[in-house]
């Protein structure tokens, strides 16, 4: 394993204006973007999250990282191509720690994005992956899940990540 210094970025909390802004597309992979990808993954794992979007670390770029337990997925300039079905369940966000709310999302999503090498690919997700893709892509347009919550938010503890 290579000797890479882990770099954590500060996760912006709801109320920070950066979370309400629309992000710009990434046009090329620079060393700075590669570092951002590594830092976002490190930050997401350290915070026990399943996804993280650029604006959550103060970067207004169309980039998200997701890992629902099947390995990391990097999505640059992602676009949802198809969505279908419906699922309703608890959703939380690293930018609103300790809270969750009931949100209805598509149960199936197909998206197109670029990977860390700017290779275009398509990804399909169901259940948690579909939820994560929709949630993270909302951040890129300045939206948070709290806009979609049905009923009040509730407190959560993360003692058992396998909930």
mmCIF file with all atom_site columns, C-alpha atoms in Angstrom:
data_model
loop_
_atom_site.group_PDB
_atom_site.id
_atom_site.type_symbol
_atom_site.label_atom_id
_atom_site.label_alt_id
_atom_site.label_comp_id
_atom_site.label_asym_id
_atom_site.label_entity_id
_atom_site.label_seq_id
_atom_site.pdbx_PDB_ins_code
_atom_site.Cartn_x
_atom_site.Cartn_y
_atom_site.Cartn_z
_atom_site.occupancy
_atom_site.B_iso_or_equiv
_atom_site.pdbx_formal_charge
_atom_site.auth_seq_id
_atom_site.auth_comp_id
_atom_site.auth_asym_id
_atom_site.auth_atom_id
_atom_site.pdbx_PDB_model_num
ATOM 1   C CA . UNK A 1 1   ? 0.000   0.000  0.000   1.00 0.00 ? 1   UNK A CA 1
ATOM 2   C CA . UNK A 1 2   ? 1.356   3.389  -0.934  1.00 0.00 ? 2   UNK A CA 1
ATOM 3   C CA . UNK A 1 3   ? 2.229   5.891  1.750   1.00 0.00 ? 3   UNK A CA 1
ATOM 4   C CA . UNK A 1 4   ? -0.446  8.534  1.322   1.00 0.00 ? 4   UNK A CA 1
ATOM 5   C CA . UNK A 1 5   ? -1.172  11.048 4.009   1.00 0.00 ? 5   UNK A CA 1
ATOM 6   C CA . UNK A 1 6   ? -4.831  11.059 4.888   1.00 0.00 ? 6   UNK A CA 1
ATOM 7   C CA . UNK A 1 7   ? -6.285  14.543 4.534   1.00 0.00 ? 7   UNK A CA 1
ATOM 8   C CA . UNK A 1 8   ? -9.641  15.298 6.065   1.00 0.00 ? 8   UNK A CA 1
ATOM 9   C CA . UNK A 1 9   ? -11.664 18.272 4.924   1.00 0.00 ? 9   UNK A CA 1
ATOM 10  C CA . UNK A 1 10  ? -14.090 20.193 7.084   1.00 0.00 ? 10  UNK A CA 1
ATOM 11  C CA . UNK A 1 11  ? -17.677 19.134 6.459   1.00 0.00 ? 11  UNK A CA 1
ATOM 12  C CA . UNK A 1 12  ? -19.896 22.168 6.013   1.00 0.00 ? 12  UNK A CA 1
ATOM 13  C CA . UNK A 1 13  ? -22.994 22.213 8.194   1.00 0.00 ? 13  UNK A CA 1
ATOM 14  C CA . UNK A 1 14  ? -26.508 23.227 7.114   1.00 0.00 ? 14  UNK A CA 1
ATOM 15  C CA . UNK A 1 15  ? -26.732 27.014 7.208   1.00 0.00 ? 15  UNK A CA 1
ATOM 16  C CA . UNK A 1 16  ? -23.413 27.422 5.381   1.00 0.00 ? 16  UNK A CA 1
ATOM 17  C CA . UNK A 1 17  ? -24.241 29.320 2.151   1.00 0.00 ? 17  UNK A CA 1
ATOM 18  C CA . UNK A 1 18  ? -21.979 27.029 0.090   1.00 0.00 ? 18  UNK A CA 1
ATOM 19  C CA . UNK A 1 19  ? -24.602 24.277 0.538   1.00 0.00 ? 19  UNK A CA 1
ATOM 20  C CA . UNK A 1 20  ? -27.223 26.350 -1.313  1.00 0.00 ? 20  UNK A CA 1
ATOM 21  C CA . UNK A 1 21  ? -25.186 27.069 -4.433  1.00 0.00 ? 21  UNK A CA 1
ATOM 22  C CA . UNK A 1 22  ? -25.220 25.325 -7.824  1.00 0.00 ? 22  UNK A CA 1
ATOM 23  C CA . UNK A 1 23  ? -21.915 23.629 -8.655  1.00 0.00 ? 23  UNK A CA 1
ATOM 24  C CA . UNK A 1 24  ? -19.795 23.987 -11.786 1.00 0.00 ? 24  UNK A CA 1
ATOM 25  C CA . UNK A 1 25  ? -18.782 21.112 -14.043 1.00 0.00 ? 25  UNK A CA 1
ATOM 26  C CA . UNK A 1 26  ? -15.280 19.705 -13.932 1.00 0.00 ? 26  UNK A CA 1
ATOM 27  C CA . UNK A 1 27  ? -13.583 19.963 -17.326 1.00 0.00 ? 27  UNK A CA 1
ATOM 28  C CA . UNK A 1 28  ? -10.334 18.108 -16.648 1.00 0.00 ? 28  UNK A CA 1
ATOM 29  C CA . UNK A 1 29  ? -8.662  15.987 -14.015 1.00 0.00 ? 29  UNK A CA 1
ATOM 30  C CA . UNK A 1 30  ? -5.895  18.017 -12.426 1.00 0.00 ? 30  UNK A CA 1
ATOM 31  C CA . UNK A 1 31  ? -3.663  17.019 -9.506  1.00 0.00 ? 31  UNK A CA 1
ATOM 32  C CA . UNK A 1 32  ? -5.906  19.256 -7.377  1.00 0.00 ? 32  UNK A CA 1
ATOM 33  C CA . UNK A 1 33  ? -9.017  17.298 -8.431  1.00 0.00 ? 33  UNK A CA 1
ATOM 34  C CA . UNK A 1 34  ? -7.273  13.960 -7.747  1.00 0.00 ? 34  UNK A CA 1
ATOM 35  C CA . UNK A 1 35  ? -6.363  15.253 -4.280  1.00 0.00 ? 35  UNK A CA 1
ATOM 36  C CA . UNK A 1 36  ? -9.967  16.406 -3.772  1.00 0.00 ? 36  UNK A CA 1
ATOM 37  C CA . UNK A 1 37  ? -11.258 12.909 -4.631  1.00 0.00 ? 37  UNK A CA 1
ATOM 38  C CA . UNK A 1 38  ? -8.860  11.282 -2.145  1.00 0.00 ? 38  UNK A CA 1
ATOM 39  C CA . UNK A 1 39  ? -9.708  13.835 0.546   1.00 0.00 ? 39  UNK A CA 1
ATOM 40  C CA . UNK A 1 40  ? -13.460 13.431 -0.017  1.00 0.00 ? 40  UNK A CA 1
ATOM 41  C CA . UNK A 1 41  ? -13.202 9.646  0.327   1.00 0.00 ? 41  UNK A CA 1
ATOM 42  C CA . UNK A 1 42  ? -11.056 9.952  3.473   1.00 0.00 ? 42  UNK A CA 1
ATOM 43  C CA . UNK A 1 43  ? -13.482 12.502 4.944   1.00 0.00 ? 43  UNK A CA 1
ATOM 44  C CA . UNK A 1 44  ? -16.550 10.383 4.115   1.00 0.00 ? 44  UNK A CA 1
ATOM 45  C CA . UNK A 1 45  ? -15.052 7.231  5.649   1.00 0.00 ? 45  UNK A CA 1
ATOM 46  C CA . UNK A 1 46  ? -13.829 9.078  8.748   1.00 0.00 ? 46  UNK A CA 1
ATOM 47  C CA . UNK A 1 47  ? -17.357 10.457 9.278   1.00 0.00 ? 47  UNK A CA 1
ATOM 48  C CA . UNK A 1 48  ? -18.946 7.019  8.663   1.00 0.00 ? 48  UNK A CA 1
ATOM 49  C CA . UNK A 1 49  ? -20.954 8.403  5.757   1.00 0.00 ? 49  UNK A CA 1
ATOM 50  C CA . UNK A 1 50  ? -22.145 6.635  2.619   1.00 0.00 ? 50  UNK A CA 1
ATOM 51  C CA . UNK A 1 51  ? -21.798 9.685  0.387   1.00 0.00 ? 51  UNK A CA 1
ATOM 52  C CA . UNK A 1 52  ? -20.250 13.122 0.158   1.00 0.00 ? 52  UNK A CA 1
ATOM 53  C CA . UNK A 1 53  ? -20.637 15.914 -2.407  1.00 0.00 ? 53  UNK A CA 1
ATOM 54  C CA . UNK A 1 54  ? -18.205 18.678 -3.339  1.00 0.00 ? 54  UNK A CA 1
ATOM 55  C CA . UNK A 1 55  ? -20.140 21.511 -1.675  1.00 0.00 ? 55  UNK A CA 1
ATOM 56  C CA . UNK A 1 56  ? -20.149 19.601 1.622   1.00 0.00 ? 56  UNK A CA 1
ATOM 57  C CA . UNK A 1 57  ? -16.393 20.191 1.776   1.00 0.00 ? 57  UNK A CA 1
ATOM 58  C CA . UNK A 1 58  ? -16.683 23.746 0.435   1.00 0.00 ? 58  UNK A CA 1
ATOM 59  C CA . UNK A 1 59  ? -15.886 22.954 -3.217  1.00 0.00 ? 59  UNK A CA 1
ATOM 60  C CA . UNK A 1 60  ? -18.466 24.087 -5.777  1.00 0.00 ? 60  UNK A CA 1
ATOM 61  C CA . UNK A 1 61  ? -17.665 21.380 -8.311  1.00 0.00 ? 61  UNK A CA 1
ATOM 62  C CA . UNK A 1 62  ? -19.983 18.677 -9.676  1.00 0.00 ? 62  UNK A CA 1
ATOM 63  C CA . UNK A 1 63  ? -18.364 15.739 -7.908  1.00 0.00 ? 63  UNK A CA 1
ATOM 64  C CA . UNK A 1 64  ? -19.658 13.156 -5.456  1.00 0.00 ? 64  UNK A CA 1
ATOM 65  C CA . UNK A 1 65  ? -18.236 10.073 -3.804  1.00 0.00 ? 65  UNK A CA 1
ATOM 66  C CA . UNK A 1 66  ? -20.417 7.199  -2.608  1.00 0.00 ? 66  UNK A CA 1
ATOM 67  C CA . UNK A 1 67  ? -19.722 3.925  -0.842  1.00 0.00 ? 67  UNK A CA 1
ATOM 68  C CA . UNK A 1 68  ? -22.681 1.894  0.384   1.00 0.00 ? 68  UNK A CA 1
ATOM 69  C CA . UNK A 1 69  ? -20.366 -0.925 1.422   1.00 0.00 ? 69  UNK A CA 1
ATOM 70  C CA . UNK A 1 70  ? -19.551 -2.222 -2.060  1.00 0.00 ? 70  UNK A CA 1
ATOM 71  C CA . UNK A 1 71  ? -16.468 -0.073 -2.685  1.00 0.00 ? 71  UNK A CA 1
ATOM 72  C CA . UNK A 1 72  ? -16.014 3.584  -3.570  1.00 0.00 ? 72  UNK A CA 1
ATOM 73  C CA . UNK A 1 73  ? -17.814 5.179  -6.514  1.00 0.00 ? 73  UNK A CA 1
ATOM 74  C CA . UNK A 1 74  ? -16.557 8.515  -7.866  1.00 0.00 ? 74  UNK A CA 1
ATOM 75  C CA . UNK A 1 75  ? -19.068 10.487 -9.927  1.00 0.00 ? 75  UNK A CA 1
ATOM 76  C CA . UNK A 1 76  ? -17.889 13.573 -11.797 1.00 0.00 ? 76  UNK A CA 1
ATOM 77  C CA . UNK A 1 77  ? -20.496 15.707 -13.629 1.00 0.00 ? 77  UNK A CA 1
ATOM 78  C CA . UNK A 1 78  ? -23.210 13.111 -12.895 1.00 0.00 ? 78  UNK A CA 1
ATOM 79  C CA . UNK A 1 79  ? -26.605 13.199 -14.609 1.00 0.00 ? 79  UNK A CA 1
ATOM 80  C CA . UNK A 1 80  ? -29.628 11.050 -13.798 1.00 0.00 ? 80  UNK A CA 1
ATOM 81  C CA . UNK A 1 81  ? -30.888 9.353  -16.970 1.00 0.00 ? 81  UNK A CA 1
ATOM 82  C CA . UNK A 1 82  ? -33.756 7.282  -15.560 1.00 0.00 ? 82  UNK A CA 1
ATOM 83  C CA . UNK A 1 83  ? -35.568 6.811  -12.299 1.00 0.00 ? 83  UNK A CA 1
ATOM 84  C CA . UNK A 1 84  ? -38.490 4.642  -11.335 1.00 0.00 ? 84  UNK A CA 1
ATOM 85  C CA . UNK A 1 85  ? -40.338 3.160  -8.424  1.00 0.00 ? 85  UNK A CA 1
ATOM 86  C CA . UNK A 1 86  ? -40.520 4.609  -4.970  1.00 0.00 ? 86  UNK A CA 1
ATOM 87  C CA . UNK A 1 87  ? -38.999 3.991  -1.552  1.00 0.00 ? 87  UNK A CA 1
ATOM 88  C CA . UNK A 1 88  ? -39.694 5.800  1.677   1.00 0.00 ? 88  UNK A CA 1
ATOM 89  C CA . UNK A 1 89  ? -37.246 5.658  4.537   1.00 0.00 ? 89  UNK A CA 1
ATOM 90  C CA . UNK A 1 90  ? -34.946 7.423  6.923   1.00 0.00 ? 90  UNK A CA 1
ATOM 91  C CA . UNK A 1 91  ? -32.304 9.659  5.449   1.00 0.00 ? 91  UNK A CA 1
ATOM 92  C CA . UNK A 1 92  ? -29.512 11.580 7.117   1.00 0.00 ? 92  UNK A CA 1
ATOM 93  C CA . UNK A 1 93  ? -26.699 13.844 5.999   1.00 0.00 ? 93  UNK A CA 1
ATOM 94  C CA . UNK A 1 94  ? -23.164 14.547 7.183   1.00 0.00 ? 94  UNK A CA 1
ATOM 95  C CA . UNK A 1 95  ? -24.032 18.259 6.864   1.00 0.00 ? 95  UNK A CA 1
ATOM 96  C CA . UNK A 1 96  ? -26.796 17.840 9.454   1.00 0.00 ? 96  UNK A CA 1
ATOM 97  C CA . UNK A 1 97  ? -25.213 15.537 12.033  1.00 0.00 ? 97  UNK A CA 1
ATOM 98  C CA . UNK A 1 98  ? -27.355 13.661 14.531  1.00 0.00 ? 98  UNK A CA 1
ATOM 99  C CA . UNK A 1 99  ? -30.603 14.176 12.615  1.00 0.00 ? 99  UNK A CA 1
ATOM 100 C CA . UNK A 1 100 ? -32.636 12.118 10.163  1.00 0.00 ? 100 UNK A CA 1
ATOM 101 C CA . UNK A 1 101 ? -35.971 12.385 8.440   1.00 0.00 ? 101 UNK A CA 1
ATOM 102 C CA . UNK A 1 102 ? -38.371 10.381 6.316   1.00 0.00 ? 102 UNK A CA 1
ATOM 103 C CA . UNK A 1 103 ? -37.826 10.950 2.597   1.00 0.00 ? 103 UNK A CA 1
ATOM 104 C CA . UNK A 1 104 ? -39.395 9.325  -0.470  1.00 0.00 ? 104 UNK A CA 1
ATOM 105 C CA . UNK A 1 105 ? -36.957 8.731  -3.331  1.00 0.00 ? 105 UNK A CA 1
ATOM 106 C CA . UNK A 1 106 ? -36.932 6.616  -6.500  1.00 0.00 ? 106 UNK A CA 1
ATOM 107 C CA . UNK A 1 107 ? -36.162 2.941  -5.854  1.00 0.00 ? 107 UNK A CA 1
ATOM 108 C CA . UNK A 1 108 ? -34.194 2.673  -9.109  1.00 0.00 ? 108 UNK A CA 1
ATOM 109 C CA . UNK A 1 109 ? -31.819 5.179  -10.671 1.00 0.00 ? 109 UNK A CA 1
ATOM 110 C CA . UNK A 1 110 ? -29.629 5.062  -13.761 1.00 0.00 ? 110 UNK A CA 1
ATOM 111 C CA . UNK A 1 111 ? -26.993 7.788  -14.056 1.00 0.00 ? 111 UNK A CA 1
ATOM 112 C CA . UNK A 1 112 ? -24.146 8.786  -16.326 1.00 0.00 ? 112 UNK A CA 1
ATOM 113 C CA . UNK A 1 113 ? -20.935 10.251 -14.914 1.00 0.00 ? 113 UNK A CA 1
ATOM 114 C CA . UNK A 1 114 ? -17.193 10.398 -15.374 1.00 0.00 ? 114 UNK A CA 1
ATOM 115 C CA . UNK A 1 115 ? -14.764 8.540  -13.127 1.00 0.00 ? 115 UNK A CA 1
ATOM 116 C CA . UNK A 1 116 ? -11.500 9.807  -11.629 1.00 0.00 ? 116 UNK A CA 1
ATOM 117 C CA . UNK A 1 117 ? -9.823  9.362  -15.053 1.00 0.00 ? 117 UNK A CA 1
ATOM 118 C CA . UNK A 1 118 ? -12.591 11.282 -16.896 1.00 0.00 ? 118 UNK A CA 1
ATOM 119 C CA . UNK A 1 119 ? -13.811 8.021  -18.440 1.00 0.00 ? 119 UNK A CA 1
ATOM 120 C CA . UNK A 1 120 ? -17.564 8.165  -19.021 1.00 0.00 ? 120 UNK A CA 1
ATOM 121 C CA . UNK A 1 121 ? -19.664 5.380  -17.513 1.00 0.00 ? 121 UNK A CA 1
ATOM 122 C CA . UNK A 1 122 ? -23.227 4.535  -16.560 1.00 0.00 ? 122 UNK A CA 1
ATOM 123 C CA . UNK A 1 123 ? -24.292 3.223  -13.188 1.00 0.00 ? 123 UNK A CA 1
ATOM 124 C CA . UNK A 1 124 ? -27.543 1.687  -12.015 1.00 0.00 ? 124 UNK A CA 1
ATOM 125 C CA . UNK A 1 125 ? -28.593 1.627  -8.404  1.00 0.00 ? 125 UNK A CA 1
ATOM 126 C CA . UNK A 1 126 ? -31.518 0.343  -6.406  1.00 0.00 ? 126 UNK A CA 1
ATOM 127 C CA . UNK A 1 127 ? -32.606 0.921  -2.823  1.00 0.00 ? 127 UNK A CA 1
ATOM 128 C CA . UNK A 1 128 ? -29.739 2.462  -0.797  1.00 0.00 ? 128 UNK A CA 1
ATOM 129 C CA . UNK A 1 129 ? -27.598 3.165  -3.875  1.00 0.00 ? 129 UNK A CA 1
ATOM 130 C CA . UNK A 1 130 ? -30.507 4.881  -5.655  1.00 0.00 ? 130 UNK A CA 1
ATOM 131 C CA . UNK A 1 131 ? -31.177 6.937  -2.514  1.00 0.00 ? 131 UNK A CA 1
ATOM 132 C CA . UNK A 1 132 ? -27.495 7.871  -2.166  1.00 0.00 ? 132 UNK A CA 1
ATOM 133 C CA . UNK A 1 133 ? -27.169 8.948  -5.812  1.00 0.00 ? 133 UNK A CA 1
ATOM 134 C CA . UNK A 1 134 ? -30.284 11.149 -5.612  1.00 0.00 ? 134 UNK A CA 1
ATOM 135 C CA . UNK A 1 135 ? -29.239 12.619 -2.246  1.00 0.00 ? 135 UNK A CA 1
ATOM 136 C CA . UNK A 1 136 ? -25.696 13.475 -3.353  1.00 0.00 ? 136 UNK A CA 1
ATOM 137 C CA . UNK A 1 137 ? -26.749 14.867 -6.742  1.00 0.00 ? 137 UNK A CA 1
ATOM 138 C CA . UNK A 1 138 ? -29.236 17.164 -4.977  1.00 0.00 ? 138 UNK A CA 1
ATOM 139 C CA . UNK A 1 139 ? -26.266 18.750 -3.164  1.00 0.00 ? 139 UNK A CA 1
ATOM 140 C CA . UNK A 1 140 ? -24.733 19.695 -6.533  1.00 0.00 ? 140 UNK A CA 1
ATOM 141 C CA . UNK A 1 141 ? -27.736 21.915 -7.233  1.00 0.00 ? 141 UNK A CA 1
ATOM 142 C CA . UNK A 1 142 ? -27.819 23.481 -3.776  1.00 0.00 ? 142 UNK A CA 1
ATOM 143 C CA . UNK A 1 143 ? -30.529 21.261 -2.289  1.00 0.00 ? 143 UNK A CA 1
ATOM 144 C CA . UNK A 1 144 ? -30.610 19.257 0.930   1.00 0.00 ? 144 UNK A CA 1
ATOM 145 C CA . UNK A 1 145 ? -32.783 16.328 1.892   1.00 0.00 ? 145 UNK A CA 1
ATOM 146 C CA . UNK A 1 146 ? -34.523 18.473 4.508   1.00 0.00 ? 146 UNK A CA 1
ATOM 147 C CA . UNK A 1 147 ? -36.494 20.089 1.647   1.00 0.00 ? 147 UNK A CA 1
ATOM 148 C CA . UNK A 1 148 ? -38.107 16.687 0.980   1.00 0.00 ? 148 UNK A CA 1
ATOM 149 C CA . UNK A 1 149 ? -38.648 15.456 4.541   1.00 0.00 ? 149 UNK A CA 1
ATOM 150 C CA . UNK A 1 150 ? -42.115 14.206 5.412   1.00 0.00 ? 150 UNK A CA 1
ATOM 151 C CA . UNK A 1 151 ? -42.818 15.217 8.999   1.00 0.00 ? 151 UNK A CA 1
ATOM 152 C CA . UNK A 1 152 ? -40.290 16.323 11.612  1.00 0.00 ? 152 UNK A CA 1
ATOM 153 C CA . UNK A 1 153 ? -36.608 15.462 11.790  1.00 0.00 ? 153 UNK A CA 1
ATOM 154 C CA . UNK A 1 154 ? -35.618 13.173 14.621  1.00 0.00 ? 154 UNK A CA 1
ATOM 155 C CA . UNK A 1 155 ? -32.429 12.594 16.571  1.00 0.00 ? 155 UNK A CA 1
ATOM 156 C CA . UNK A 1 156 ? -30.293 9.629  15.625  1.00 0.00 ? 156 UNK A CA 1
ATOM 157 C CA . UNK A 1 157 ? -27.289 7.945  17.121  1.00 0.00 ? 157 UNK A CA 1
ATOM 158 C CA . UNK A 1 158 ? -24.811 6.041  15.026  1.00 0.00 ? 158 UNK A CA 1
ATOM 159 C CA . UNK A 1 159 ? -23.883 3.307  17.503  1.00 0.00 ? 159 UNK A CA 1
ATOM 160 C CA . UNK A 1 160 ? -24.781 0.560  15.032  1.00 0.00 ? 160 UNK A CA 1
ATOM 161 C CA . UNK A 1 161 ? -23.781 1.352  11.448  1.00 0.00 ? 161 UNK A CA 1
ATOM 162 C CA . UNK A 1 162 ? -25.397 -1.907 10.284  1.00 0.00 ? 162 UNK A CA 1
ATOM 163 C CA . UNK A 1 163 ? -28.855 -0.639 11.237  1.00 0.00 ? 163 UNK A CA 1
#
